[in-house]
Coordinates of C-alpha atoms and ligand atoms in Angstrom, one line a residue:
M1153 CA 43.1 10.1 9.7
D1154 CA 42.2 11.6 13.0
K1155 CA 40.2 14.4 14.3
L1156 CA 39.9 16.3 17.6
T1157 CA 36.5 17.0 19.0
I1158 CA 36.5 19.7 21.6
R1159 CA 33.7 21.1 23.7
G1160 CA 34.5 24.7 24.7
G1161 CA 33.9 26.5 28.0
R1162 CA 36.1 24.5 30.5
R1163 CA 38.7 26.1 32.6
L1164 CA 42.4 24.9 32.5
D1165 CA 44.3 24.3 35.7
G1166 CA 47.5 22.3 36.2
E1167 CA 51.0 21.6 34.9
V1168 CA 52.2 20.9 31.4
P1169 CA 55.9 19.3 31.3
I1170 CA 57.6 20.8 28.3
G1171 CA 59.5 18.4 26.0
G1172 CA 62.6 18.8 23.9
A1173 CA 62.4 21.3 21.1
K1174 CA 61.4 20.1 17.7
N1175 CA 63.4 22.8 16.0
A1176 CA 66.5 21.7 17.9
V1177 CA 66.2 17.9 17.7
L1178 CA 65.9 17.8 13.9
P1179 CA 69.2 19.7 13.1
V1180 CA 70.9 17.7 16.0
L1181 CA 69.7 14.6 14.6
A1182 CA 71.2 15.6 11.1
A1183 CA 74.5 16.3 12.9
S1184 CA 74.9 12.7 13.6
L1185 CA 76.1 12.6 9.9
L1186 CA 79.3 14.4 10.8
T1187 CA 80.6 11.3 12.7
D1188 CA 80.6 7.5 12.5
Q1189 CA 80.1 7.2 16.0
V1190 CA 76.8 7.2 18.3
L1191 CA 74.9 10.3 18.8
E1192 CA 72.4 10.0 21.5
V1193 CA 69.4 12.5 22.3
P1194 CA 67.8 11.4 25.5
N1195 CA 65.0 13.8 25.5
A1196 CA 64.0 13.6 21.8
P1197 CA 60.2 14.4 21.8
R1198 CA 57.8 11.6 20.2
L1199 CA 56.9 13.8 17.2
S1200 CA 56.2 12.6 13.6
D1201 CA 58.7 15.0 12.4
V1202 CA 61.3 13.2 14.5
R1203 CA 60.3 9.9 12.9
T1204 CA 60.5 11.5 9.4
M1205 CA 64.1 12.8 10.2
C1206 CA 65.1 9.3 11.4
E1207 CA 63.7 7.9 8.2
V1208 CA 65.8 10.2 6.1
L1209 CA 68.8 9.2 8.0
R1210 CA 68.0 5.5 7.7
E1211 CA 67.8 6.1 3.9
L1212 CA 71.4 7.5 4.1
G1213 CA 72.5 4.3 5.8
S1214 CA 72.3 5.3 9.6
G1215 CA 71.3 2.9 12.3
V1216 CA 68.5 4.4 14.4
E1217 CA 67.2 3.2 17.9
F1218 CA 64.4 4.5 19.9
S1219 CA 64.6 4.0 23.5
S1220 CA 61.6 3.3 25.7
R1221 CA 62.1 6.4 27.6
G1222 CA 61.6 8.6 24.5
G1223 CA 65.2 9.1 23.6
V1224 CA 66.9 8.3 20.2
S1225 CA 70.3 7.1 19.3
V1226 CA 71.7 7.3 15.8
Q1227 CA 74.8 6.2 14.3
S1228 CA 75.8 7.1 10.6
A1229 CA 77.2 4.5 8.2
Q1230 CA 81.0 4.5 7.7
R1231 CA 80.3 5.7 4.1
P1232 CA 76.9 7.2 4.2
A1233 CA 74.6 7.4 0.9
S1234 CA 74.5 10.7 -0.7
R1235 CA 70.9 11.0 -1.8
T1236 CA 67.7 11.6 0.1
G1237 CA 64.3 10.6 -1.2
W1238 CA 61.9 13.3 -2.4
D1239 CA 59.0 11.9 -0.6
L1240 CA 60.5 12.4 2.8
V1241 CA 61.9 15.9 2.2
R1242 CA 58.6 17.0 0.6
K1243 CA 57.1 15.9 4.1
M1244 CA 59.3 17.9 6.2
R1245 CA 61.4 21.0 5.2
G1246 CA 63.7 20.5 8.2
S1247 CA 65.3 17.5 6.5
V1248 CA 67.2 20.1 4.4
C1249 CA 69.5 20.2 7.4
V1250 CA 71.1 17.1 6.3
L1251 CA 72.6 18.8 3.3
G1252 CA 75.7 20.6 5.1
P1253 CA 76.7 17.5 7.3
L1254 CA 76.5 15.1 4.4
L1255 CA 78.5 17.4 2.1
T1256 CA 81.3 18.0 4.5
R1257 CA 81.5 14.3 5.7
T1258 CA 81.3 12.7 2.4
G1259 CA 82.1 15.4 -0.2
R1260 CA 78.8 14.8 -2.0
A1261 CA 75.1 15.3 -1.1
E1262 CA 71.8 15.0 -3.3
V1263 CA 68.9 16.4 -1.4
S1264 CA 65.6 17.0 -2.9
L1265 CA 64.6 20.6 -2.9
P1266 CA 62.2 21.2 0.0
G1267 CA 59.6 23.0 -2.2
G1268 CA 57.1 25.4 -0.6
C1269 CA 54.7 24.7 2.3
V1270 CA 51.0 26.0 2.9
F1271 CA 52.4 29.3 4.2
G1272 CA 54.5 30.4 1.1
V1273 CA 57.6 30.0 -0.6
R1274 CA 60.4 28.5 1.5
P1275 CA 63.7 29.5 -0.3
I1276 CA 66.9 27.9 0.5
D1277 CA 69.2 30.4 -1.4
V1278 CA 71.0 31.3 2.0
H1279 CA 71.9 27.6 2.4
L1280 CA 73.3 27.3 -1.1
K1281 CA 75.3 30.7 -0.9
G1282 CA 76.8 29.5 2.3
L1283 CA 77.9 26.3 1.2
E1284 CA 79.3 27.7 -2.2
A1285 CA 81.4 30.2 0.1
L1286 CA 83.0 27.0 1.6
G1287 CA 84.0 25.9 -2.0
A1288 CA 81.0 23.5 -2.8
Q1289 CA 79.9 23.1 -6.4
L1290 CA 76.1 23.2 -6.4
R1291 CA 73.5 22.6 -9.1
I1292 CA 69.8 21.9 -9.3
D1293 CA 68.9 18.7 -11.4
H1294 CA 65.4 17.3 -11.6
G1295 CA 64.3 18.7 -8.3
Y1296 CA 67.5 17.8 -6.4
I1297 CA 70.2 19.9 -5.0
I1298 CA 73.4 18.2 -6.2
A1299 CA 76.3 19.5 -3.9
E1300 CA 79.9 18.6 -4.5
A1301 CA 82.9 19.4 -2.4
P1302 CA 86.4 19.8 -3.8
R1303 CA 88.5 16.5 -3.6
S1304 CA 90.5 18.2 -1.0
G1305 CA 87.3 19.1 1.1
L1306 CA 85.5 22.3 1.9
V1307 CA 87.6 25.3 2.9
G1308 CA 86.6 27.7 5.7
A1309 CA 85.5 31.3 4.6
E1310 CA 84.1 34.6 6.0
L1311 CA 80.6 35.1 4.7
F1312 CA 77.4 36.9 5.3
L1313 CA 74.1 34.7 5.8
G1314 CA 71.5 37.3 6.4
T1315 CA 68.3 37.4 4.2
A1316 CA 65.9 40.1 3.3
F1317 CA 63.9 39.2 6.2
G1318 CA 66.8 38.9 8.7
S1319 CA 68.6 35.5 8.9
S1320 CA 67.9 31.9 8.2
V1321 CA 67.7 29.5 11.1
T1322 CA 68.3 26.2 9.2
G1323 CA 70.6 28.1 6.8
T1324 CA 72.8 29.1 9.6
M1325 CA 72.6 25.5 11.1
N1326 CA 73.6 24.0 7.5
V1327 CA 76.6 26.2 7.1
M1328 CA 77.7 25.8 10.8
M1329 CA 77.6 22.0 10.5
A1330 CA 79.4 22.1 7.1
A1331 CA 82.2 24.4 8.6
T1332 CA 83.1 22.1 11.4
L1333 CA 84.9 19.6 9.1
A1334 CA 86.1 22.3 6.6
K1335 CA 89.8 23.2 6.5
G1336 CA 90.5 26.4 8.1
T1337 CA 88.3 28.9 10.0
T1338 CA 84.8 30.1 9.0
V1339 CA 83.2 33.3 10.2
I1340 CA 79.5 33.5 9.7
H1341 CA 78.2 37.1 9.9
G1342 CA 74.4 37.6 10.0
A1343 CA 74.0 34.2 11.8
A1344 CA 70.5 33.4 13.1
C1345 CA 70.4 34.0 16.8
E1346 CA 67.4 31.5 17.8
P1347 CA 68.1 29.5 21.0
E1348 CA 67.9 26.4 18.7
V1349 CA 70.9 27.5 16.7
E1350 CA 72.9 27.9 19.9
D1351 CA 71.6 24.4 21.1
L1352 CA 72.9 22.7 17.9
G1353 CA 76.3 24.6 18.5
N1354 CA 76.4 23.2 22.1
C1355 CA 75.8 19.7 20.6
L1356 CA 78.6 20.2 18.0
L1357 CA 81.0 21.4 20.9
A1358 CA 80.3 18.2 22.7
M1359 CA 81.2 16.4 19.4
G1360 CA 84.5 18.1 19.4
A1361 CA 83.9 21.0 17.2
R1362 CA 85.5 24.4 17.9
I1363 CA 83.0 27.3 17.8
H1364 CA 82.8 30.7 19.3
G1365 CA 80.1 33.3 19.2
L1366 CA 77.0 31.0 19.7
G1367 CA 73.7 33.0 20.2
S1368 CA 75.4 36.0 18.5
P1369 CA 75.1 37.1 14.7
R1370 CA 78.9 36.4 14.5
I1371 CA 79.7 32.7 14.7
E1372 CA 83.4 31.6 14.2
I1373 CA 84.1 27.8 13.5
E1374 CA 87.5 26.3 13.4
G1375 CA 87.6 23.2 11.3
V1376 CA 88.7 20.0 12.8
T1377 CA 89.5 16.7 10.9
E1378 CA 86.8 14.6 12.6
L1379 CA 84.1 14.7 15.3
K1380 CA 83.1 12.0 17.9
G1381 CA 79.9 10.8 19.1
A1382 CA 78.1 12.5 22.0
T1383 CA 75.0 12.6 24.3
H1384 CA 73.1 15.7 23.9
A1385 CA 69.8 16.7 25.5
V1386 CA 68.2 19.4 23.5
L1387 CA 66.7 22.6 25.1
P1388 CA 63.1 22.7 25.9
D1389 CA 60.6 23.7 23.2
R1390 CA 59.7 27.3 23.7
I1391 CA 56.9 27.2 21.0
E1392 CA 55.3 24.3 22.7
A1393 CA 55.5 26.1 26.1
G1394 CA 54.2 29.3 24.5
T1395 CA 51.2 27.4 23.0
Y1396 CA 50.0 26.0 26.5
L1397 CA 50.4 29.3 28.2
V1398 CA 48.1 31.0 25.5
A1399 CA 45.6 28.0 26.2
G1400 CA 45.6 29.1 29.8
A1401 CA 45.0 32.8 28.9
I1402 CA 42.1 32.0 26.4
A1403 CA 40.3 29.3 28.6
G1404 CA 40.9 30.9 32.0
G1405 CA 42.5 29.2 35.0
R1406 CA 46.1 28.8 35.9
V1407 CA 48.5 26.8 33.5
R1408 CA 52.1 26.3 34.4
T1409 CA 54.7 25.1 32.0
T1410 CA 57.4 23.1 33.7
G1411 CA 61.0 22.4 32.5
C1412 CA 61.0 25.3 30.3
R1413 CA 63.4 28.3 29.8
P1414 CA 61.5 31.6 30.8
Q1415 CA 64.1 33.7 29.3
H1416 CA 63.3 32.3 25.8
L1417 CA 59.7 33.6 26.3
S1418 CA 60.3 37.2 27.5
V1419 CA 58.4 38.8 24.5
L1420 CA 55.3 36.6 25.0
T1421 CA 55.5 37.3 28.9
D1422 CA 55.6 41.0 27.8
R1423 CA 52.7 40.7 25.4
F1424 CA 50.5 38.8 28.1
F1425 CA 51.0 41.6 30.6
E1426 CA 50.0 44.1 27.8
A1427 CA 46.9 41.9 27.1
G1428 CA 45.9 41.9 30.9
Y1429 CA 47.0 38.5 32.1
A1430 CA 49.3 37.9 35.2
V1431 CA 52.3 35.8 34.5
E1432 CA 54.6 34.3 37.3
R1433 CA 58.0 32.8 36.4
G1434 CA 60.5 30.7 38.2
P1435 CA 63.9 29.3 37.3
D1436 CA 62.3 26.7 34.9
W1437 CA 58.7 27.5 34.8
L1438 CA 56.1 29.9 33.8
E1439 CA 52.6 30.2 34.9
V1440 CA 49.7 32.4 33.3
R1441 CA 46.7 33.3 35.4
S1442 CA 43.3 34.2 33.8
D1443 CA 39.8 34.2 35.0
G1444 CA 38.8 33.8 31.3
Q1445 CA 38.4 37.6 30.9
R1446 CA 38.6 39.0 27.3
A1447 CA 42.2 40.2 26.5
R1448 CA 43.1 43.8 26.0
P1449 CA 43.7 44.2 22.3
T1450 CA 47.5 43.9 21.9
D1451 CA 49.6 44.1 18.6
V1452 CA 52.3 41.9 17.7
T1453 CA 54.8 41.8 14.9
T1454 CA 56.8 38.7 14.2
Q1455 CA 60.6 39.2 14.2
P1456 CA 63.8 36.8 14.4
F1457 CA 64.7 35.9 18.1
P1458 CA 64.3 37.6 20.7
G1459 CA 61.4 39.3 18.8
F1460 CA 57.8 37.7 18.6
P1461 CA 58.2 34.3 17.1
T1462 CA 56.3 33.6 14.0
D1463 CA 55.6 30.2 15.3
L1464 CA 53.5 31.8 17.9
Q1465 CA 51.6 34.2 15.7
A1466 CA 48.7 32.0 14.9
Q1467 CA 48.2 31.0 18.7
W1468 CA 48.3 34.8 19.4
M1469 CA 45.6 35.5 16.9
A1470 CA 43.4 32.9 18.5
L1471 CA 43.6 34.9 21.8
M1472 CA 42.9 38.1 20.2
C1473 CA 39.9 36.8 18.6
R1474 CA 37.9 37.7 21.8
A1475 CA 39.9 40.8 22.7
E1476 CA 38.0 43.9 23.7
G1477 CA 38.9 45.9 20.6
V1478 CA 41.0 45.7 17.5
S1479 CA 44.4 44.1 17.2
L1480 CA 47.0 44.3 14.5
I1481 CA 49.1 41.1 13.8
T1482 CA 52.0 41.8 11.3
E1483 CA 53.8 38.7 10.0
R1484 CA 57.4 39.8 8.9
I1485 CA 58.9 36.3 8.5
Y1486 CA 56.3 34.6 6.3
P1487 CA 53.9 37.2 5.1
D1488 CA 51.5 34.5 3.8
R1489 CA 51.3 32.6 7.2
Y1490 CA 47.7 33.1 7.6
M1491 CA 46.1 29.7 6.7
H1492 CA 44.4 29.7 10.3
L1493 CA 42.6 33.1 9.4
P1494 CA 39.6 31.5 7.3
E1495 CA 39.3 28.7 9.9
L1496 CA 39.2 31.1 12.9
V1497 CA 36.4 33.1 10.9
R1498 CA 34.4 29.8 10.7
L1499 CA 34.5 29.9 14.5
G1500 CA 33.0 33.3 14.5
A1501 CA 36.2 35.5 14.7
R1502 CA 36.0 38.8 12.8
I1503 CA 39.5 39.1 11.0
R1504 CA 40.5 41.1 7.9
R1505 CA 43.8 40.8 6.1
Q1506 CA 45.8 43.3 4.3
E1507 CA 49.0 41.8 2.9
A1508 CA 51.1 40.8 5.8
V1509 CA 48.8 42.5 8.3
A1510 CA 45.8 40.8 10.1
I1511 CA 43.3 43.2 11.6
V1512 CA 41.5 41.2 14.3
Q1513 CA 38.3 42.8 15.6
G1514 CA 37.7 41.0 19.0
T1515 CA 34.3 39.6 19.5
E1516 CA 32.4 38.4 22.7
R1517 CA 31.7 34.9 21.5
L1518 CA 33.0 32.2 19.3
S1519 CA 31.0 29.3 18.2
G1520 CA 32.0 25.7 17.5
A1521 CA 32.2 24.5 13.9
H1522 CA 34.0 21.9 11.6
V1523 CA 37.6 23.3 10.9
T1524 CA 40.5 21.9 9.1
A1525 CA 44.1 22.1 10.1
S1526 CA 46.6 23.2 7.6
D1527 CA 50.2 23.8 9.0
L1528 CA 51.4 22.8 12.4
R1529 CA 51.0 26.0 14.2
A1530 CA 47.8 27.0 12.6
S1531 CA 46.2 23.8 13.8
A1532 CA 47.3 24.5 17.2
A1533 CA 45.6 27.8 17.0
L1534 CA 42.3 26.3 16.1
V1535 CA 42.4 24.0 19.1
L1536 CA 43.1 27.0 21.3
A1537 CA 40.1 28.9 19.9
A1538 CA 38.0 25.8 20.2
L1539 CA 38.7 25.6 24.0
V1540 CA 36.6 28.8 24.4
A1541 CA 34.1 28.4 21.5
E1542 CA 30.5 27.7 22.6
G1543 CA 29.6 24.1 21.8
E1544 CA 31.5 21.4 19.8
T1545 CA 34.4 22.0 17.4
Q1546 CA 35.8 19.2 15.2
V1547 CA 39.3 19.8 14.0
H1548 CA 40.1 17.7 11.1
R1549 CA 43.5 16.5 9.6
V1550 CA 45.2 16.6 13.1
Y1551 CA 48.3 14.8 11.6
H1552 CA 49.6 18.4 11.2
I1553 CA 49.4 19.0 15.0
D1554 CA 51.2 15.6 15.6
R1555 CA 54.2 16.9 13.7
G1556 CA 55.1 19.4 16.5
Y1557 CA 53.0 18.6 19.6
E1558 CA 53.2 15.5 21.6
R1559 CA 49.8 14.1 22.6
I1560 CA 48.3 17.4 22.8
E1561 CA 44.8 16.1 23.7
E1562 CA 46.2 14.3 26.7
R1563 CA 48.0 17.3 28.0
L1564 CA 44.8 19.5 27.5
V1565 CA 42.6 16.8 29.1
N1566 CA 45.1 16.8 32.1
L1567 CA 44.4 20.6 32.4
G1568 CA 40.7 20.0 32.4
A1569 CA 39.7 20.5 28.7
D1570 CA 36.9 18.5 27.2
I1571 CA 38.8 17.1 24.2
L1572 CA 38.7 13.8 22.2
R1573 CA 40.7 12.2 19.5
E1574 CA 38.7 10.1 17.2
R1575 CA 39.0 8.5 13.9
D1576 CA 37.9 11.0 11.1
E1577 CA 35.2 9.2 9.1
E1578 CA 33.7 12.6 7.7
G1579 CA 37.0 14.3 7.3
P1580 CA 37.8 16.0 4.0
Ligands
EPZ2036 C1 62.9 27.5 10.9 O1 62.5 27.4 9.6 C2 61.7 26.7 11.7 N1 62.0 25.3 11.3 C3 60.5 27.3 11.6 O2 59.6 26.6 12.3 C4 60.5 28.8 11.9 O3 59.1 29.3 11.5 C5 61.5 29.5 11.1 O4 62.9 29.0 11.3 C6 61.6 31.0 11.4 O5 61.8 31.1 12.9 C7 63.0 24.6 11.8 O6 63.8 25.0 12.5 C8 62.9 23.1 11.4 P1 64.2 30.5 7.9 P2 63.6 27.9 8.4 O7 65.2 29.9 6.8 O8 64.9 27.7 9.0 C9 63.8 33.5 4.5 C10 57.5 25.4 12.9 O9 56.5 25.7 12.9 N2 64.7 32.7 4.0 O10 64.8 31.1 9.2 O11 63.2 27.2 7.2 C11 62.4 32.8 4.7 O12 61.6 33.1 3.5 C12 58.5 25.7 11.6 O13 58.1 24.8 13.9 C13 65.4 33.2 2.7 O14 65.1 34.2 2.0 O15 63.2 29.4 8.4 C14 61.7 33.5 5.7 O16 61.1 34.7 5.4 C15 57.7 26.5 10.6 N3 66.3 32.4 2.0 C16 63.1 33.8 6.7 O17 64.2 33.8 5.8 C17 66.8 31.2 2.7 O18 67.6 30.5 2.2 C18 63.2 32.9 7.8 O19 63.4 31.5 7.2 C19 66.1 30.8 3.9 C20 65.2 31.7 4.4

């Protein structure tokens, strides 16, 4: 196990190239199950979650090849296996995305229930409701979802996929993929509008699917008899970009994220302005300018896209820890997504929680300490806070960070941070 040792107080200046989006590449890799031809993702990021998804696909009989340039090519078997292993799905909820493509391609899928994660219950009722609407028979048996299609295959339907919290990103993805090979037309109302859903749809179009309404809450899919291979470069990772921009605001300096899509970060740009930071934008870059000044207290409420992303909530909280006043952070997607809160308090932050609301009383200084990473974004928030904490911070269990950030310490060192990755002898 590794740890990151960070000495705070350094300005950050420079550029960070943004990689392919984790939350787009995982469903795109799952879409390879829809054809027996090769699907290539030339800009797949080097993340442990990508390797885990490739392990899941190998378990189902797929061939996987990583290219030296970072891309990955996948080709599913003529007759893919039906059952994924509990151990891999337990590690990564995103592997539930194999359910829809496997079911519609082979007529059967046995996928381990993903279980919960550190920030609460992660239901999949929407996934199951959508697949049932397409004619699937579903049951839960010994911790597995057993899904079977009628012998004649899935049948297109008109259905509503919203949840109490809005819509489900991977739920929309699963149903959209299943519908591509169903008989007839499927209309999904209440579809998630996240850019990653639209990106998966663009990949499916390249494979020969017939889809209209991508990026809107109404997606129409006309089933076809088969899909072909394709080469699809996924969209840039808006959460990775947002994370480095917050790093620049916290530490002070000028940080530019290149190869990103500013239009996917409009809400963060707006919040930066509210908090008193200058943001410049170009066609494919964003730059935040900060002289390390404390932020103006700025509230955020997490919402489905285009609202403030729940995946940037922890990072924003790290920035508000030194704001000149009280900020309210309301988590509407995952009300329990506050594992970072007690660890930020260890760094000297003053935060109280009432249900889904965190009340952050900004303070002049944070001080370095031992902290433990928990989930992917909470861990990134601890690194950000450590950049401005006095003295040394050790972030333990950084494997959480490696799930979604490619070589975070190298990118931060290139910007001027004092950060070192080491073996974690003392780690919990
Ligand atoms: C995706 O998860 C992302 N993961 C998450 O990113 C992200 O936080 C989330 O969308 C929200 O944007 C991937 O894309 C791999 P949901 P997903 O289904 O699809 C409720 C990260 O850090 N819900 O959109 O699992 C659910 O409880 C990860 O990169 C149901 O009620 O999220 C939540 O409140 C973390 N029933 C809301 O909907 C369901 O069947 C959104 O969940 C499914 C979800």
